[in-house]
Amino acid sequence: MSALLSVQSASKRFRGLLAVDSVSFEVEQGAIFAVIGPNGAGKTTLFNLIAGVYRPEQGAIAFDGRRIDGLSPDAICALGLARTFQIVRPFPHLSVLENAIIGALLHESDVEAARGAASDVLRLLDLWDIRARKAASLTLPDRKRLEVARALATRPRLLLLDEVMAGLRPAETDRMVDILKDLNRSQGLTILMIEHVMRAVMALADRIHVLHHGATIAEGAPEDVTRDPAVIESYLGQADHPVGALG
């Protein structure tokens, strides 16, 4: 496998705060790669650098061998890199299907073609039966899946998932895990995820990258990272992430 995404020595500062401190990693084609760390570790800022919201002050970011740091978010999305957001904000007065159609219009030439593509995505995410419902009426689990559906409708090769498990019950988390596994295996979708729910991280990730105070403190296979003393001390040993609960 080859690297689909390459982040090399990326840094971002907000006034006196170094939010991302010379972070480097590669995500291989077809992988599921997780970024974890405590709140304030720089994870979402890192996603914003990759997705084009911010430009890194140093370093380089490449997607499929092409430099993308400095490109606009819409240009990066058009290349095949889509993202979800930690706080989901669908168009509340549009239906589930209409929300997905908006994403599909990135590559489809007309509304009917976009409707067909969006319909396929909703079936994958178990949202087809509620396609006519207004987004404002959805439960949190359904809104989370709609957020993923809107991103998938843009036909990405790499999907950035920002805490899609947050607020879900264990059964709902397991359902999302199954959906993401299927997308990865059946469609070859590469996934880069920020996640606090270690149950999901351990079930999905091939590799884990750990941030603390904006800097990398560990990277490796899940079973190795979760035994790393620095990771246990800075993150997994916290009350809401007990190491013994990783199974």
mmCIF file of N, CA and C in Angstrom, residues 52 93 106 210 235:
data_model
loop_
_atom_site.group_PDB
_atom_site.id
_atom_site.type_symbol
_atom_site.label_atom_id
_atom_site.label_comp_id
_atom_site.label_asym_id
_atom_site.label_seq_id
_atom_site.Cartn_x
_atom_site.Cartn_y
_atom_site.Cartn_z
ATOM 1 N N GLY A 52 -8.100 22.290 4.801
ATOM 2 C CA GLY A 52 -7.955 23.587 4.149
ATOM 3 C C GLY A 52 -8.568 24.766 4.885
ATOM 4 N N HIS A 93 -34.146 22.442 7.783
ATOM 5 C CA HIS A 93 -35.470 22.472 7.167
ATOM 6 C C HIS A 93 -35.525 21.665 5.861
ATOM 7 N N LEU A 106 -21.634 17.969 -5.812
ATOM 8 C CA LEU A 106 -20.232 18.331 -6.053
ATOM 9 C C LEU A 106 -19.721 17.714 -7.346
ATOM 10 N N VAL A 210 -1.078 9.607 18.558
ATOM 11 C CA VAL A 210 -1.498 10.261 19.799
ATOM 12 C C VAL A 210 -0.879 11.651 19.897
ATOM 13 N N TYR A 235 -3.397 10.337 28.715
ATOM 14 C CA TYR A 235 -4.737 10.217 28.146
ATOM 15 C C TYR A 235 -5.515 9.017 28.653
#
